[in-house]
Amino acid sequence: MTAVRVLARADELATHSAWEDGILRAYLTPEQSRVNAIAAAWMREAGLRAWPDEAANVCGRRLRDDDDRPALLLGSHLDTVPGAGRYDGILGVLVAIEVADRLRDADLPFALEVVAFGDEEGTRFGATLLGSRALAGGWRDSWLDLTDPDGVTLRDAATLFGLIPENIASAARAPGSVIGYLECHIEQGPRLEAQGRALGVVTTIAAAERRMISYRGEARHCATPWELRHDALLGASEAIIAIERIARDQGSPATVGRIRVEPDAVNVIPGFAEFSLDLRDGTAAGRDATWGLIRHELQRIAVERGLDLEVTSTHAAPEAPCSPSLRAAVAAGIRATGDADPIELVSIAGHDAMAVADLTEIGMLFVRCAGGISHHADESVREDDVAAAIDALEAAVLHLADQHR
Ligand code: GLV
Ligand code: MN
Ligand code: MN
């Protein structure tokens, strides 16, 4: 029953999109404002006192927790990538609300809160996990100068949204006010499905780094002979293929998802090409070792083609291990659903939990998604898996409550 409600709510949130055809919901947009209001209303129905924080996250605390006891946070995010599915992040928020609803009258040794983060994906401003980093005390005012693809600064977007840009940092929770953070999320990979499991325990979230890489050559007429060309796009193309080869050899997932060329004309040799690189690995050391090999190759290509290379890092996060006690709680939660031997997974995908790890212990519960497909409209989950996820997260909270008594 509650799983049916979660799926219906995910369908409803999916209608709040900047695109008519496909889902796009970025930080500090009118779409976010609408889903924040809806999520706050659902939190209130679930017996939570709901409020928007200074960073445009929506928080909800059980009405009965009207004291300053430290809280266990349950959460995930409501923003999306362009062309998203309807469950990445959203499922975790909706499952958390169901669990809070079920536990509204439970006698717990800690307060219980739900948090719906406003920016995990970094779709609009490039930097990622802005909502969760603000809550965890990692907000930097220098981010106010970041711009979106239309040149709007984060400062102006925040003001238009109704925030006070200089106050965003005060969304930070005091370290002693939180005892832990649990996040339920679709797996975004095929491993649970391949093993015939609905749920899994996350051990660690992989280290990640995002960079913008550019080659500058010379824009010239396409009549220019080969030996006189300094084609930035050919340099970028060779680099992208090299990145695939090196990253595959090293076992570090790498993605070039964005590319831009200047002057972007059919009969002009590209004088400038810029592309993104998202590089991940189970450990920061592994990620950095792979980057060292890539960097060497980027430089070799620059010299060989007579191009200037520039690299800027836009986001870096070390691996974020889930704590032993929250891993045990998630495993106990899964066992309560009838899976006696829950499987453990490393998350290659990034999550709000990575940012919250700077504040408190983290734990994550993964839910099977069809074909492992995510960041795509075909993202899908089974109703019985969602039901199991709600049961497991509730049981995990109760397990933690027993540990804290
Ligand atoms: C978010 O989905 C990420 O893994 O980048
Ligand atoms: Mn995502
Ligand atoms: Mn996500």
mmCIF file of C-alpha atoms in Angstrom, residues 80-373:
data_model
loop_
_atom_site.group_PDB
_atom_site.id
_atom_site.type_symbol
_atom_site.label_atom_id
_atom_site.label_comp_id
_atom_site.label_asym_id
_atom_site.label_seq_id
_atom_site.Cartn_x
_atom_site.Cartn_y
_atom_site.Cartn_z
ATOM 1 C CA THR A 80 17.677 15.654 -11.509
ATOM 2 C CA VAL A 81 20.035 15.441 -14.443
ATOM 3 C CA PRO A 82 18.637 16.454 -17.869
ATOM 4 C CA GLY A 83 16.534 13.617 -19.312
ATOM 5 C CA ALA A 84 16.315 11.926 -15.910
ATOM 6 C CA GLY A 85 14.265 9.036 -14.674
ATOM 7 C CA ARG A 86 11.781 9.494 -11.864
ATOM 8 C CA TYR A 87 13.506 7.574 -9.044
ATOM 9 C CA ASP A 88 17.136 8.720 -8.776
ATOM 10 C CA GLY A 89 17.130 10.526 -5.428
ATOM 11 C CA ILE A 90 13.366 10.919 -5.405
ATOM 12 C CA LEU A 91 12.774 7.322 -4.321
ATOM 13 C CA GLY A 92 14.972 7.838 -1.267
ATOM 14 C CA VAL A 93 13.056 10.926 -0.196
ATOM 15 C CA LEU A 94 9.681 9.242 -0.647
ATOM 16 C CA VAL A 95 10.740 6.055 1.147
ATOM 17 C CA ALA A 96 12.085 8.193 4.027
ATOM 18 C CA ILE A 97 8.733 9.993 4.307
ATOM 19 C CA GLU A 98 6.915 6.620 4.457
ATOM 20 C CA VAL A 99 9.239 5.401 7.191
ATOM 21 C CA ALA A 100 8.731 8.602 9.186
ATOM 22 C CA ASP A 101 4.974 8.163 8.760
ATOM 23 C CA ARG A 102 5.141 4.609 10.111
ATOM 24 C CA LEU A 103 7.325 5.687 13.021
ATOM 25 C CA ARG A 104 5.424 8.864 13.857
ATOM 26 C CA ASP A 105 4.468 7.551 17.309
ATOM 27 C CA ALA A 106 7.456 5.285 17.914
ATOM 28 C CA ASP A 107 9.460 5.782 21.073
ATOM 29 C CA LEU A 108 12.965 6.320 19.721
ATOM 30 C CA PRO A 109 16.117 7.255 21.664
ATOM 31 C CA PHE A 110 16.894 9.932 19.048
ATOM 32 C CA ALA A 111 14.935 12.453 17.024
ATOM 33 C CA LEU A 112 13.981 11.444 13.476
ATOM 34 C CA GLU A 113 14.233 13.775 10.495
ATOM 35 C CA VAL A 114 13.742 13.534 6.760
ATOM 36 C CA VAL A 115 15.785 15.714 4.404
ATOM 37 C CA ALA A 116 15.033 16.299 0.715
ATOM 38 C CA PHE A 117 18.206 17.815 -0.729
ATOM 39 C CA GLY A 118 17.952 20.507 -3.386
ATOM 40 C CA ASP A 119 21.123 19.814 -5.344
ATOM 41 C CA GLU A 120 22.949 16.538 -5.639
ATOM 42 C CA GLU A 121 23.519 16.295 -9.371
ATOM 43 C CA GLY A 122 25.241 19.625 -10.024
ATOM 44 C CA THR A 123 23.191 19.969 -13.215
ATOM 45 C CA ARG A 124 22.914 23.729 -13.155
ATOM 46 C CA PHE A 125 26.091 25.146 -11.635
ATOM 47 C CA GLY A 126 28.635 22.389 -12.318
ATOM 48 C CA ALA A 127 29.647 21.993 -8.677
ATOM 49 C CA THR A 128 27.745 19.117 -7.160
ATOM 50 C CA LEU A 129 26.127 18.141 -3.814
ATOM 51 C CA LEU A 130 25.427 21.786 -3.009
ATOM 52 C CA GLY A 131 22.403 21.088 -0.807
ATOM 53 C CA SER A 132 24.015 18.316 1.201
ATOM 54 C CA ARG A 133 27.331 20.145 1.514
ATOM 55 C CA ALA A 134 25.492 23.159 2.933
ATOM 56 C CA LEU A 135 23.763 20.965 5.527
ATOM 57 C CA ALA A 136 27.045 19.240 6.377
ATOM 58 C CA GLY A 137 28.857 22.545 6.950
ATOM 59 C CA GLY A 138 30.860 22.451 3.726
ATOM 60 C CA TRP A 139 29.278 25.413 1.938
ATOM 61 C CA ARG A 140 31.693 27.888 0.347
ATOM 62 C CA ASP A 141 30.569 31.427 -0.438
ATOM 63 C CA SER A 142 32.852 31.386 -3.505
ATOM 64 C CA TRP A 143 30.222 29.120 -5.111
ATOM 65 C CA LEU A 144 27.883 32.135 -5.244
ATOM 66 C CA ASP A 145 29.891 33.287 -8.274
ATOM 67 C CA LEU A 146 29.334 30.043 -10.197
ATOM 68 C CA THR A 147 27.201 30.571 -13.279
ATOM 69 C CA ASP A 148 24.659 28.392 -15.038
ATOM 70 C CA PRO A 149 24.760 27.847 -18.842
ATOM 71 C CA ASP A 150 22.738 31.084 -19.280
ATOM 72 C CA GLY A 151 25.285 33.099 -17.303
ATOM 73 C CA VAL A 152 23.041 33.465 -14.219
ATOM 74 C CA THR A 153 25.089 33.435 -11.031
ATOM 75 C CA LEU A 154 24.198 31.156 -8.161
ATOM 76 C CA ARG A 155 23.892 34.336 -6.082
ATOM 77 C CA ASP A 156 21.178 35.742 -8.370
ATOM 78 C CA ALA A 157 19.421 32.384 -8.712
ATOM 79 C CA ALA A 158 19.365 32.013 -4.919
ATOM 80 C CA THR A 159 17.942 35.517 -4.466
ATOM 81 C CA LEU A 160 15.262 34.901 -7.079
ATOM 82 C CA PHE A 161 14.393 31.631 -5.323
ATOM 83 C CA GLY A 162 13.857 33.549 -2.085
ATOM 84 C CA LEU A 163 17.087 32.600 -0.320
ATOM 85 C CA ILE A 164 19.538 35.016 1.243
ATOM 86 C CA PRO A 165 22.787 34.062 -0.497
ATOM 87 C CA GLU A 166 24.983 35.096 2.425
ATOM 88 C CA ASN A 167 22.890 32.902 4.752
ATOM 89 C CA ILE A 168 23.157 29.631 2.814
ATOM 90 C CA ALA A 169 26.088 28.516 4.976
ATOM 91 C CA SER A 170 23.851 28.675 8.032
ATOM 92 C CA ALA A 171 22.002 25.604 6.783
ATOM 93 C CA ALA A 172 24.927 23.788 8.443
ATOM 94 C CA ARG A 173 23.921 21.435 11.252
ATOM 95 C CA ALA A 174 25.994 21.423 14.408
ATOM 96 C CA PRO A 175 28.027 18.186 14.547
ATOM 97 C CA GLY A 176 26.518 17.109 17.867
ATOM 98 C CA SER A 177 22.963 17.591 16.612
ATOM 99 C CA VAL A 178 23.007 14.568 14.312
ATOM 100 C CA ILE A 179 23.744 10.925 15.126
ATOM 101 C CA GLY A 180 23.780 9.528 11.605
ATOM 102 C CA TYR A 181 22.403 9.652 8.063
ATOM 103 C CA LEU A 182 20.695 6.836 6.186
ATOM 104 C CA GLU A 183 19.956 7.080 2.477
ATOM 105 C CA CYS A 184 17.900 4.742 0.341
ATOM 106 C CA HIS A 185 18.691 4.981 -3.399
ATOM 107 C CA ILE A 186 18.254 2.992 -6.580
ATOM 108 C CA GLU A 187 21.414 1.052 -7.382
ATOM 109 C CA GLN A 188 21.987 2.676 -10.799
ATOM 110 C CA GLY A 189 23.838 -0.479 -11.819
ATOM 111 C CA PRO A 190 22.934 -4.067 -12.739
ATOM 112 C CA ARG A 191 24.464 -6.024 -9.853
ATOM 113 C CA LEU A 192 21.397 -6.519 -7.632
ATOM 114 C CA GLU A 193 19.316 -7.600 -10.600
ATOM 115 C CA ALA A 194 22.020 -10.011 -11.769
ATOM 116 C CA GLN A 195 22.075 -11.611 -8.301
ATOM 117 C CA GLY A 196 18.295 -11.757 -7.991
ATOM 118 C CA ARG A 197 18.239 -9.442 -4.964
ATOM 119 C CA ALA A 198 15.857 -6.588 -4.238
ATOM 120 C CA LEU A 199 18.153 -4.751 -1.824
ATOM 121 C CA GLY A 200 21.822 -4.343 -0.981
ATOM 122 C CA VAL A 201 24.089 -2.770 1.642
ATOM 123 C CA VAL A 202 26.509 -0.109 0.409
ATOM 124 C CA THR A 203 30.009 -0.444 1.822
ATOM 125 C CA THR A 204 31.651 2.661 0.320
ATOM 126 C CA ILE A 205 30.805 5.416 -2.123
ATOM 127 C CA ALA A 206 33.529 5.743 -4.741
ATOM 128 C CA ALA A 207 35.935 8.679 -4.890
ATOM 129 C CA ALA A 208 35.157 11.076 -7.743
ATOM 130 C CA GLU A 209 36.648 14.077 -9.444
ATOM 131 C CA ARG A 210 35.196 16.292 -12.187
ATOM 132 C CA ARG A 211 37.360 18.399 -14.472
ATOM 133 C CA MET A 212 36.992 20.671 -17.457
ATOM 134 C CA ILE A 213 39.748 20.060 -19.988
ATOM 135 C CA SER A 214 40.438 22.283 -22.973
ATOM 136 C CA TYR A 215 42.736 22.401 -25.973
ATOM 137 C CA ARG A 216 43.422 25.673 -27.751
ATOM 138 C CA GLY A 217 44.781 25.487 -31.290
ATOM 139 C CA GLU A 218 44.084 27.703 -34.285
ATOM 140 C CA ALA A 219 40.803 28.365 -36.048
ATOM 141 C CA ARG A 220 41.563 28.405 -39.792
ATOM 142 C CA HIS A 221 39.886 27.959 -43.138
ATOM 143 C CA CYS A 222 39.196 24.309 -43.952
ATOM 144 C CA ALA A 223 41.415 24.709 -47.016
ATOM 145 C CA THR A 224 44.432 24.717 -44.642
ATOM 146 C CA PRO A 225 46.798 21.799 -45.392
ATOM 147 C CA TRP A 226 47.120 19.070 -42.745
ATOM 148 C CA GLU A 227 50.633 19.994 -41.728
ATOM 149 C CA LEU A 228 49.573 23.566 -40.867
ATOM 150 C CA ARG A 229 46.554 22.647 -38.785
ATOM 151 C CA HIS A 230 46.280 22.830 -35.004
ATOM 152 C CA ASP A 231 42.832 21.311 -34.668
ATOM 153 C CA ALA A 232 41.619 21.456 -31.066
ATOM 154 C CA LEU A 233 38.747 19.054 -31.682
ATOM 155 C CA LEU A 234 41.045 16.391 -33.126
ATOM 156 C CA GLY A 235 43.165 16.774 -29.983
ATOM 157 C CA ALA A 236 40.068 16.391 -27.804
ATOM 158 C CA SER A 237 38.896 13.375 -29.828
ATOM 159 C CA GLU A 238 42.224 11.602 -29.457
ATOM 160 C CA ALA A 239 42.217 12.472 -25.756
ATOM 161 C CA ILE A 240 38.728 11.059 -25.210
ATOM 162 C CA ILE A 241 39.649 7.756 -26.830
ATOM 163 C CA ALA A 242 42.841 7.641 -24.746
ATOM 164 C CA ILE A 243 40.804 8.302 -21.587
ATOM 165 C CA GLU A 244 38.598 5.313 -22.363
ATOM 166 C CA ARG A 245 41.610 3.036 -22.914
ATOM 167 C CA ILE A 246 43.448 4.131 -19.755
ATOM 168 C CA ALA A 247 40.358 4.136 -17.529
ATOM 169 C CA ARG A 248 39.312 0.665 -18.706
ATOM 170 C CA ASP A 249 42.807 -0.688 -18.049
ATOM 171 C CA GLN A 250 42.827 0.849 -14.583
ATOM 172 C CA GLY A 251 39.251 -0.153 -13.703
ATOM 173 C CA SER A 252 38.283 3.467 -12.952
ATOM 174 C CA PRO A 253 34.921 4.497 -14.481
ATOM 175 C CA ALA A 254 35.493 7.620 -16.627
ATOM 176 C CA THR A 255 32.944 9.648 -18.576
ATOM 177 C CA VAL A 256 33.254 12.525 -20.995
ATOM 178 C CA GLY A 257 29.694 13.827 -21.052
ATOM 179 C CA ARG A 258 30.011 17.347 -22.333
ATOM 180 C CA ILE A 259 31.928 18.894 -25.221
ATOM 181 C CA ARG A 260 32.004 22.363 -26.701
ATOM 182 C CA VAL A 261 33.799 23.598 -29.783
ATOM 183 C CA GLU A 262 34.654 27.088 -31.036
ATOM 184 C CA PRO A 263 33.912 28.654 -33.386
ATOM 185 C CA ASP A 264 31.436 25.811 -34.054
ATOM 186 C CA ALA A 265 31.184 26.261 -37.818
ATOM 187 C CA VAL A 266 31.199 23.571 -40.517
ATOM 188 C CA ASN A 267 33.946 25.135 -42.610
ATOM 189 C CA VAL A 268 36.306 26.323 -39.863
ATOM 190 C CA ILE A 269 38.914 24.164 -38.178
ATOM 191 C CA PRO A 270 38.005 24.150 -34.466
ATOM 192 C CA GLY A 271 40.391 26.478 -32.660
ATOM 193 C CA PHE A 272 39.102 25.541 -29.229
ATOM 194 C CA ALA A 273 37.581 22.407 -27.744
ATOM 195 C CA GLU A 274 36.550 21.924 -24.130
ATOM 196 C CA PHE A 275 35.210 18.731 -22.580
ATOM 197 C CA SER A 276 34.288 17.456 -19.134
ATOM 198 C CA LEU A 277 35.811 14.439 -17.427
ATOM 199 C CA ASP A 278 34.124 12.604 -14.562
ATOM 200 C CA LEU A 279 36.568 10.095 -13.081
ATOM 201 C CA ARG A 280 35.771 7.640 -10.273
ATOM 202 C CA ASP A 281 37.430 4.835 -8.399
ATOM 203 C CA GLY A 282 36.911 2.848 -5.200
ATOM 204 C CA THR A 283 39.648 4.953 -3.591
ATOM 205 C CA ALA A 284 40.988 8.478 -4.082
ATOM 206 C CA ALA A 285 44.468 6.977 -4.497
ATOM 207 C CA GLY A 286 43.245 4.763 -7.361
ATOM 208 C CA ARG A 287 41.426 7.684 -8.947
ATOM 209 C CA ASP A 288 44.513 9.879 -8.739
ATOM 210 C CA ALA A 289 46.763 7.175 -10.169
ATOM 211 C CA THR A 290 44.443 6.859 -13.178
ATOM 212 C CA TRP A 291 44.356 10.650 -13.535
ATOM 213 C CA GLY A 292 48.166 10.745 -13.553
ATOM 214 C CA LEU A 293 48.225 8.416 -16.571
ATOM 215 C CA ILE A 294 45.476 10.401 -18.319
ATOM 216 C CA ARG A 295 47.179 13.721 -17.642
ATOM 217 C CA HIS A 296 50.411 12.421 -19.144
ATOM 218 C CA GLU A 297 48.580 11.382 -22.309
ATOM 219 C CA LEU A 298 46.694 14.714 -22.557
ATOM 220 C CA GLN A 299 50.029 16.518 -22.433
ATOM 221 C CA ARG A 300 51.594 14.241 -25.055
ATOM 222 C CA ILE A 301 48.668 14.946 -27.411
ATOM 223 C CA ALA A 302 49.003 18.690 -26.812
ATOM 224 C CA VAL A 303 52.700 18.657 -27.730
ATOM 225 C CA GLU A 304 52.206 16.420 -30.759
ATOM 226 C CA ARG A 305 49.403 18.587 -32.176
ATOM 227 C CA GLY A 306 50.743 21.998 -31.168
ATOM 228 C CA LEU A 307 47.865 22.758 -28.775
ATOM 229 C CA ASP A 308 47.669 24.505 -25.412
ATOM 230 C CA LEU A 309 46.177 22.314 -22.697
ATOM 231 C CA GLU A 310 44.245 23.641 -19.704
ATOM 232 C CA VAL A 311 42.698 21.606 -16.906
ATOM 233 C CA THR A 312 40.415 22.864 -14.128
ATOM 234 C CA SER A 313 39.043 20.723 -11.322
ATOM 235 C CA THR A 314 35.372 21.492 -10.588
ATOM 236 C CA HIS A 315 34.631 18.851 -7.961
ATOM 237 C CA ALA A 316 36.659 16.384 -5.930
ATOM 238 C CA ALA A 317 35.484 13.956 -3.304
ATOM 239 C CA PRO A 318 37.375 11.157 -1.599
ATOM 240 C CA GLU A 319 35.742 7.769 -1.160
ATOM 241 C CA ALA A 320 33.093 7.834 1.557
ATOM 242 C CA PRO A 321 32.964 4.639 3.612
ATOM 243 C CA CYS A 322 29.686 3.739 5.274
ATOM 244 C CA SER A 323 30.209 3.322 9.016
ATOM 245 C CA PRO A 324 30.251 -0.189 10.503
ATOM 246 C CA SER A 325 27.257 0.547 12.737
ATOM 247 C CA LEU A 326 25.092 1.982 9.951
ATOM 248 C CA ARG A 327 26.128 -0.826 7.589
ATOM 249 C CA ALA A 328 25.063 -3.275 10.283
ATOM 250 C CA ALA A 329 21.755 -1.422 10.682
ATOM 251 C CA VAL A 330 21.076 -1.519 6.930
ATOM 252 C CA ALA A 331 21.996 -5.216 6.814
ATOM 253 C CA ALA A 332 19.670 -5.899 9.769
ATOM 254 C CA GLY A 333 16.958 -3.976 7.935
ATOM 255 C CA ILE A 334 17.382 -6.116 4.820
ATOM 256 C CA ARG A 335 17.409 -9.300 6.889
ATOM 257 C CA ALA A 336 14.080 -8.257 8.367
ATOM 258 C CA THR A 337 12.639 -8.447 4.843
ATOM 259 C CA GLY A 338 13.616 -12.115 4.546
ATOM 260 C CA ASP A 339 17.011 -11.863 2.822
ATOM 261 C CA ALA A 340 19.198 -13.738 5.306
ATOM 262 C CA ASP A 341 22.508 -12.833 3.691
ATOM 263 C CA PRO A 342 22.359 -9.303 2.255
ATOM 264 C CA ILE A 343 24.874 -8.529 -0.450
ATOM 265 C CA GLU A 344 27.334 -5.678 -0.147
ATOM 266 C CA LEU A 345 28.107 -3.225 -2.923
ATOM 267 C CA VAL A 346 30.462 -0.334 -3.623
ATOM 268 C CA SER A 347 28.534 2.615 -5.036
ATOM 269 C CA ILE A 348 30.139 4.008 -8.170
ATOM 270 C CA ALA A 349 27.403 6.639 -8.296
ATOM 271 C CA GLY A 350 27.779 9.704 -6.097
ATOM 272 C CA HIS A 351 25.237 10.447 -3.378
ATOM 273 C CA ASP A 352 24.329 13.113 -0.826
ATOM 274 C CA ALA A 353 25.715 10.721 1.775
ATOM 275 C CA MET A 354 29.239 11.572 0.520
ATOM 276 C CA ALA A 355 28.757 15.166 1.614
ATOM 277 C CA VAL A 356 26.928 14.291 4.815
ATOM 278 C CA ALA A 357 29.883 12.044 5.742
ATOM 279 C CA ASP A 358 31.723 15.237 6.735
ATOM 280 C CA LEU A 359 29.095 15.764 9.438
ATOM 281 C CA THR A 360 28.145 12.331 10.693
ATOM 282 C CA GLU A 361 28.210 8.582 10.084
ATOM 283 C CA ILE A 362 26.516 7.440 6.892
ATOM 284 C CA GLY A 363 24.774 4.282 5.718
ATOM 285 C CA MET A 364 23.092 3.438 2.411
ATOM 286 C CA LEU A 365 20.455 0.988 1.254
ATOM 287 C CA PHE A 366 20.405 0.163 -2.466
ATOM 288 C CA VAL A 367 17.253 -0.866 -4.338
ATOM 289 C CA ARG A 368 17.288 -2.912 -7.548
ATOM 290 C CA CYS A 369 16.426 -0.965 -10.700
ATOM 291 C CA ALA A 370 15.541 -2.592 -14.008
ATOM 292 C CA GLY A 371 18.554 -3.249 -16.217
ATOM 293 C CA GLY A 372 20.632 -1.024 -13.960
ATOM 294 C CA ILE A 373 19.352 1.882 -16.078
#
